[in-house]
mmCIF file of C-alpha atoms in Angstrom:
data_model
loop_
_atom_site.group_PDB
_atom_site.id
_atom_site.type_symbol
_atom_site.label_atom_id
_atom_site.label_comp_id
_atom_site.label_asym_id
_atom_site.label_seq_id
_atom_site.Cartn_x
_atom_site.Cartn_y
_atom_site.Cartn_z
ATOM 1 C CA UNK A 22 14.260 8.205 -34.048
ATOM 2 C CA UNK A 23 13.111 7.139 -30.450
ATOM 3 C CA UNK A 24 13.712 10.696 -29.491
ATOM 4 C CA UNK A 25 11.721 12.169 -31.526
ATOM 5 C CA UNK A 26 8.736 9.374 -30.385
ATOM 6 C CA UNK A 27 9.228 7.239 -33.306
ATOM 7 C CA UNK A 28 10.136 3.593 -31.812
ATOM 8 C CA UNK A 29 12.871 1.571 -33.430
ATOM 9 C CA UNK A 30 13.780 -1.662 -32.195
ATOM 10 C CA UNK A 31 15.813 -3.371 -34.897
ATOM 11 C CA UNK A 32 16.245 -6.898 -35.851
ATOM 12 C CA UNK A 33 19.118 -8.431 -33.867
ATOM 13 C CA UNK A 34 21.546 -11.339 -35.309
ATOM 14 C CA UNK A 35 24.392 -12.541 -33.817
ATOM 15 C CA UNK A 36 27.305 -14.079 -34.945
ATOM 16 C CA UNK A 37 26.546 -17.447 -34.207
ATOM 17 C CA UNK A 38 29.253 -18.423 -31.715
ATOM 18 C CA UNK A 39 29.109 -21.905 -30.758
ATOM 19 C CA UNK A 40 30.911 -21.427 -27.409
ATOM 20 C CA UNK A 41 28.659 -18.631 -26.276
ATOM 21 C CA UNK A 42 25.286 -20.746 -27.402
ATOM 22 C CA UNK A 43 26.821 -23.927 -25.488
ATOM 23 C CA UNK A 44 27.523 -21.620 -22.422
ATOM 24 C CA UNK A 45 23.927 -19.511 -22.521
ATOM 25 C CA UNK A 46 22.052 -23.391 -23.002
ATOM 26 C CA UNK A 47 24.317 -25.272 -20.468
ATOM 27 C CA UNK A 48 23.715 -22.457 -17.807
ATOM 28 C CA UNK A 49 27.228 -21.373 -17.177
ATOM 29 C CA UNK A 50 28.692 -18.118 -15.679
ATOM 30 C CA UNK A 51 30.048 -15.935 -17.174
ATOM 31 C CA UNK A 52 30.361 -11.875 -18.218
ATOM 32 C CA UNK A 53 30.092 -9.788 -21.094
ATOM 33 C CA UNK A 54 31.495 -6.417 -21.935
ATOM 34 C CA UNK A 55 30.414 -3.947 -24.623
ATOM 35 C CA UNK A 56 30.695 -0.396 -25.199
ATOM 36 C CA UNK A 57 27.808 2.159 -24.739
ATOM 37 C CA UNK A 58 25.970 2.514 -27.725
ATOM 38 C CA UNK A 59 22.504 3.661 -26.437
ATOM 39 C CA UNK A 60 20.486 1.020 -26.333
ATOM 40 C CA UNK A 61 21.078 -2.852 -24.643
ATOM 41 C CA UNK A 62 21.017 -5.018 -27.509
ATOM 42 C CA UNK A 63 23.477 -7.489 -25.866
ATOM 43 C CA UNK A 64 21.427 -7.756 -22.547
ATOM 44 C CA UNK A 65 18.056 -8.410 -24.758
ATOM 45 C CA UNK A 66 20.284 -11.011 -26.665
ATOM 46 C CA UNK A 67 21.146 -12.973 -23.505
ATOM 47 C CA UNK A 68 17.990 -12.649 -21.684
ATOM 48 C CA UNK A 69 15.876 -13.735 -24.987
ATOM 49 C CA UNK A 70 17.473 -16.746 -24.366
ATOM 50 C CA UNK A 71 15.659 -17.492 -20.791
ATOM 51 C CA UNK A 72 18.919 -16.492 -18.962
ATOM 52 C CA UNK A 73 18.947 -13.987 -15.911
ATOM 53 C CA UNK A 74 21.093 -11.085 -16.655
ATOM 54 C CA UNK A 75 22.780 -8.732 -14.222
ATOM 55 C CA UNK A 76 24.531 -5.245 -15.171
ATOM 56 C CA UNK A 77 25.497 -2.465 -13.666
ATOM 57 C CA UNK A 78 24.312 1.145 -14.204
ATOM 58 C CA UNK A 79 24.501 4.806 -13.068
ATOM 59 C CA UNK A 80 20.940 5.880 -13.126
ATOM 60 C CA UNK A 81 18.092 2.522 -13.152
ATOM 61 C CA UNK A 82 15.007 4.988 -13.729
ATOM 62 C CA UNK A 83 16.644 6.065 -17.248
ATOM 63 C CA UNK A 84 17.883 2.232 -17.796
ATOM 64 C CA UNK A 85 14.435 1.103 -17.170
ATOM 65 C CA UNK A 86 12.588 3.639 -18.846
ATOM 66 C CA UNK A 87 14.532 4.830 -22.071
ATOM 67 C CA UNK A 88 17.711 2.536 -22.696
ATOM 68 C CA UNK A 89 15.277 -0.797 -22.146
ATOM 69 C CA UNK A 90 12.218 0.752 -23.734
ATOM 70 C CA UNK A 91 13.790 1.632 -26.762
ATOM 71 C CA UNK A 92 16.200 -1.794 -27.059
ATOM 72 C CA UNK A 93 12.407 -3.596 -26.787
ATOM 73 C CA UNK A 94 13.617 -5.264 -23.640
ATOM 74 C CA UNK A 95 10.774 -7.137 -21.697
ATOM 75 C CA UNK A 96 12.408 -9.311 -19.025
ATOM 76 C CA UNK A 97 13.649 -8.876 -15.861
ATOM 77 C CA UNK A 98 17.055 -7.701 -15.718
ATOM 78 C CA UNK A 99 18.932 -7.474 -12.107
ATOM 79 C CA UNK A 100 19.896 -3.751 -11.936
ATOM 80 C CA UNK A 101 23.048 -3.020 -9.611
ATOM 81 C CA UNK A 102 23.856 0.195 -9.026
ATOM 82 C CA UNK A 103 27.087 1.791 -9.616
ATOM 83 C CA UNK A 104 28.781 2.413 -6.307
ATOM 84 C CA UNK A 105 31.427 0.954 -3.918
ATOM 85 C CA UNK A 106 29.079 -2.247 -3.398
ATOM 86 C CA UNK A 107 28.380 -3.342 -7.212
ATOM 87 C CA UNK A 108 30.734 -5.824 -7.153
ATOM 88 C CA UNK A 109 29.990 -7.832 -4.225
ATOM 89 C CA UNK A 110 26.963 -8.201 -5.802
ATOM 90 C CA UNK A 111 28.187 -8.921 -9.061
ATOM 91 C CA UNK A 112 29.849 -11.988 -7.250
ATOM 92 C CA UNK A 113 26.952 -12.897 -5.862
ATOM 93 C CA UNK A 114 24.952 -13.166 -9.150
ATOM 94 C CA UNK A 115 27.686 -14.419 -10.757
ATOM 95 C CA UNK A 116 27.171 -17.186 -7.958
ATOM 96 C CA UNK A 117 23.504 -17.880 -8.691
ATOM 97 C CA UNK A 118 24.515 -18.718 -12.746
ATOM 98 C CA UNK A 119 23.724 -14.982 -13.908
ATOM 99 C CA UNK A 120 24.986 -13.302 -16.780
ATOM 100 C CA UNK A 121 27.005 -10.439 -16.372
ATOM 101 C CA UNK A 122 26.769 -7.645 -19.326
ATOM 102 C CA UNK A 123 28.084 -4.706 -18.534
ATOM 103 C CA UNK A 124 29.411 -1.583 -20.917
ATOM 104 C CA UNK A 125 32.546 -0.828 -19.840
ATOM 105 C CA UNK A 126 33.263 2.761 -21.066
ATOM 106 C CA UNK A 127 33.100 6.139 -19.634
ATOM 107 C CA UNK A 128 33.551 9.703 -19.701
ATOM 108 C CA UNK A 129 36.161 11.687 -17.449
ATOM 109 C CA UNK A 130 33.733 14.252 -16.731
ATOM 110 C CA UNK A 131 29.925 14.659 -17.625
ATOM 111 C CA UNK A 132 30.867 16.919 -20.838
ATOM 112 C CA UNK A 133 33.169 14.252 -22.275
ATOM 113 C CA UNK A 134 33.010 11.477 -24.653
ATOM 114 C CA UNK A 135 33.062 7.534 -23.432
ATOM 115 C CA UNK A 136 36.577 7.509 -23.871
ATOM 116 C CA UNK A 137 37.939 5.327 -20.921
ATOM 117 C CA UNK A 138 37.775 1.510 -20.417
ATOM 118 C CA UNK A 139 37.647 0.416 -17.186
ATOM 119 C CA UNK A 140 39.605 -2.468 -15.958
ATOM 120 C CA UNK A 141 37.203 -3.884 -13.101
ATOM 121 C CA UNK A 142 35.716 -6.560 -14.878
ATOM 122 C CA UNK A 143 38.715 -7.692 -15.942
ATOM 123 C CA UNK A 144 40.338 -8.043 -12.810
ATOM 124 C CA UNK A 145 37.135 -9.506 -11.215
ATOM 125 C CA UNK A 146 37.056 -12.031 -13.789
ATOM 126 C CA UNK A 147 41.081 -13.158 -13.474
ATOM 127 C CA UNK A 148 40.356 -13.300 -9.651
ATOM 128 C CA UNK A 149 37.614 -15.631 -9.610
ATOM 129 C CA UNK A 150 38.509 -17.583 -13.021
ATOM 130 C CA UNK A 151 35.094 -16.502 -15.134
ATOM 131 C CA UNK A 152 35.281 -16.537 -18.861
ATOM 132 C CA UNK A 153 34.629 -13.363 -20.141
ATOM 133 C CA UNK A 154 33.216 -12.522 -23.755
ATOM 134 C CA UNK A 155 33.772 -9.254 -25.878
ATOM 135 C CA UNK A 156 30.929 -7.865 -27.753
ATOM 136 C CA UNK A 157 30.754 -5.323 -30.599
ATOM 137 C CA UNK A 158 27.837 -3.834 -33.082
ATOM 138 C CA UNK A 159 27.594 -3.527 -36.669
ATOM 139 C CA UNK A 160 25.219 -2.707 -38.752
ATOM 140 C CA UNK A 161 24.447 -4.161 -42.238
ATOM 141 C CA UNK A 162 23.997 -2.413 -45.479
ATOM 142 C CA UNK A 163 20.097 -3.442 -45.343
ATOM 143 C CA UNK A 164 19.935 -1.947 -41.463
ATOM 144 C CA UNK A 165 20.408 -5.071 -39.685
ATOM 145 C CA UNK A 166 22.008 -5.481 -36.203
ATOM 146 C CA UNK A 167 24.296 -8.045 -35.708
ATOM 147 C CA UNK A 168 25.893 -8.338 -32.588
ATOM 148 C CA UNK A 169 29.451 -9.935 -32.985
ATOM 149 C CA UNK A 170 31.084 -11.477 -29.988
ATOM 150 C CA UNK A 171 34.454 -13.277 -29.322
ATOM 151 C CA UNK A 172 35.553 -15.293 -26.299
ATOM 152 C CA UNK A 173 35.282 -17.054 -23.865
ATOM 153 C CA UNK A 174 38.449 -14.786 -22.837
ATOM 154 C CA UNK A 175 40.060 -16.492 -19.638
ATOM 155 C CA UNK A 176 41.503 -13.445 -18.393
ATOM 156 C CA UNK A 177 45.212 -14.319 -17.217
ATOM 157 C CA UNK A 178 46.034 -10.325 -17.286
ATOM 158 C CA UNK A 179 43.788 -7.734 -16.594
ATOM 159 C CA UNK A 180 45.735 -5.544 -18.822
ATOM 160 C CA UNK A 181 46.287 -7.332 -21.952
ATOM 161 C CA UNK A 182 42.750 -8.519 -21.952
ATOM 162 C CA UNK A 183 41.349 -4.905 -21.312
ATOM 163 C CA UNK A 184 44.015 -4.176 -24.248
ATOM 164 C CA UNK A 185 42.877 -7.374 -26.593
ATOM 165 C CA UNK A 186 38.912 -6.015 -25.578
ATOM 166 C CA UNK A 187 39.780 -2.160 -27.167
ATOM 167 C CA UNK A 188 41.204 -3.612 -30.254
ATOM 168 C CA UNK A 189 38.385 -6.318 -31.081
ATOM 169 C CA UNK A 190 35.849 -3.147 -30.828
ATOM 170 C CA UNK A 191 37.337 -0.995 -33.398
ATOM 171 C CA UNK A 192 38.511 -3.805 -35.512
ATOM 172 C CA UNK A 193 36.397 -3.986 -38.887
ATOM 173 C CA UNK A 194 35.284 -0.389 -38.139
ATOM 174 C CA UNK A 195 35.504 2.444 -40.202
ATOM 175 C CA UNK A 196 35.579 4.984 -38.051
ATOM 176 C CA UNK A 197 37.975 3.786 -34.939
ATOM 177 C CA UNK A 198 36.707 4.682 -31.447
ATOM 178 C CA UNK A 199 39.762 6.320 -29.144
ATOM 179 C CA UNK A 200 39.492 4.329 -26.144
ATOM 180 C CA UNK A 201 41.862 4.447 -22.910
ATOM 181 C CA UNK A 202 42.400 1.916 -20.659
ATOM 182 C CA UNK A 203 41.817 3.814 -17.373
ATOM 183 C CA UNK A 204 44.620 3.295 -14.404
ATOM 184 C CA UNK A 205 44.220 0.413 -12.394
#
């Protein structure tokens, strides 16, 4: 619908998670990983919630100006971009009490599907002890969004939680998304 000019920003409910609403109101650190889905419905979710949100991306101009547009984000995010410095600065906002939400998949090439997940975050997070949440979408019967998230994930192995993180987003699915963990 959005690209053929038709603007659809749908209602977004979430699963009511007490440990993620006692972490976003008591200011604590932390990162979330998703899945690309072409839009940023778990960045709006955090930063509705008067929380500064950082996340990494490969272009910011099409972020900005399609991905945010069309999710009906209007706050500031902190935009890193995807190179061999993103994650000092993800340390560093993780050090000023930002959220982290980043989506975690990608293609091998430019022609292929979102197939790998990488294991970054995951490592970053068992280095520097940060709880890290898992979110998924699914849509209703009536066209509602709800995101779904588990956690807080203290990540002991990189692996197993990059493992436990593709099962939770094809579990309840109908169609199951083939996801590889990419070499560490």
């Amino acid at each position: 619908m959005a690209k053929v000019g038709h603007p659809y920003v749908p209602e977004i409910l979430h699963n009511h998670h007490p440990d993620l609403i006692d972490a976003i109101k008591n200011n604590a650190t932390f990162i979330v990983v998703t899945v690309h889905n072409g839009f940023a419905f778990t960045t709006k979710f955090m930063s509705s919630h008067q929380r500064q949100v950082t996340t990494i991306v490969a272009d910011q101009d099409y972020v900005k100006n399609k991905v945010f547009k069309r999710t009906g984000i209007n706050a500031e995010i902190t935009l890193i971009d995807r190179d061999q410095y993103c994650l000092l600065k993800l340390v560093k906002a993780l050090n000023q009490n930002k959220i982290v939400c980043c989506d975690i998949d990608f293609p091998k090439n430019k022609s292929d599907k979102f197939t790998f997940i990488s294991p970054t975050l995951f490592v970053l997070a068992s280095q520097q002890q940060i709880p890290m949440y898992f979110a998924r979408y699914e849509i209703s019967g009536l066209g509602a969004l709800s995101v779904v998230f588990t956690g807080p994930n203290k990540i002991c192995s990189p692996e197993k939680s990059a493992n436990a993180f593709i099962n939770f987003i094809n579990e309840n699915r109908l169609q199951k998304r083939e996801l590889l963990l990419a070499k560490f």
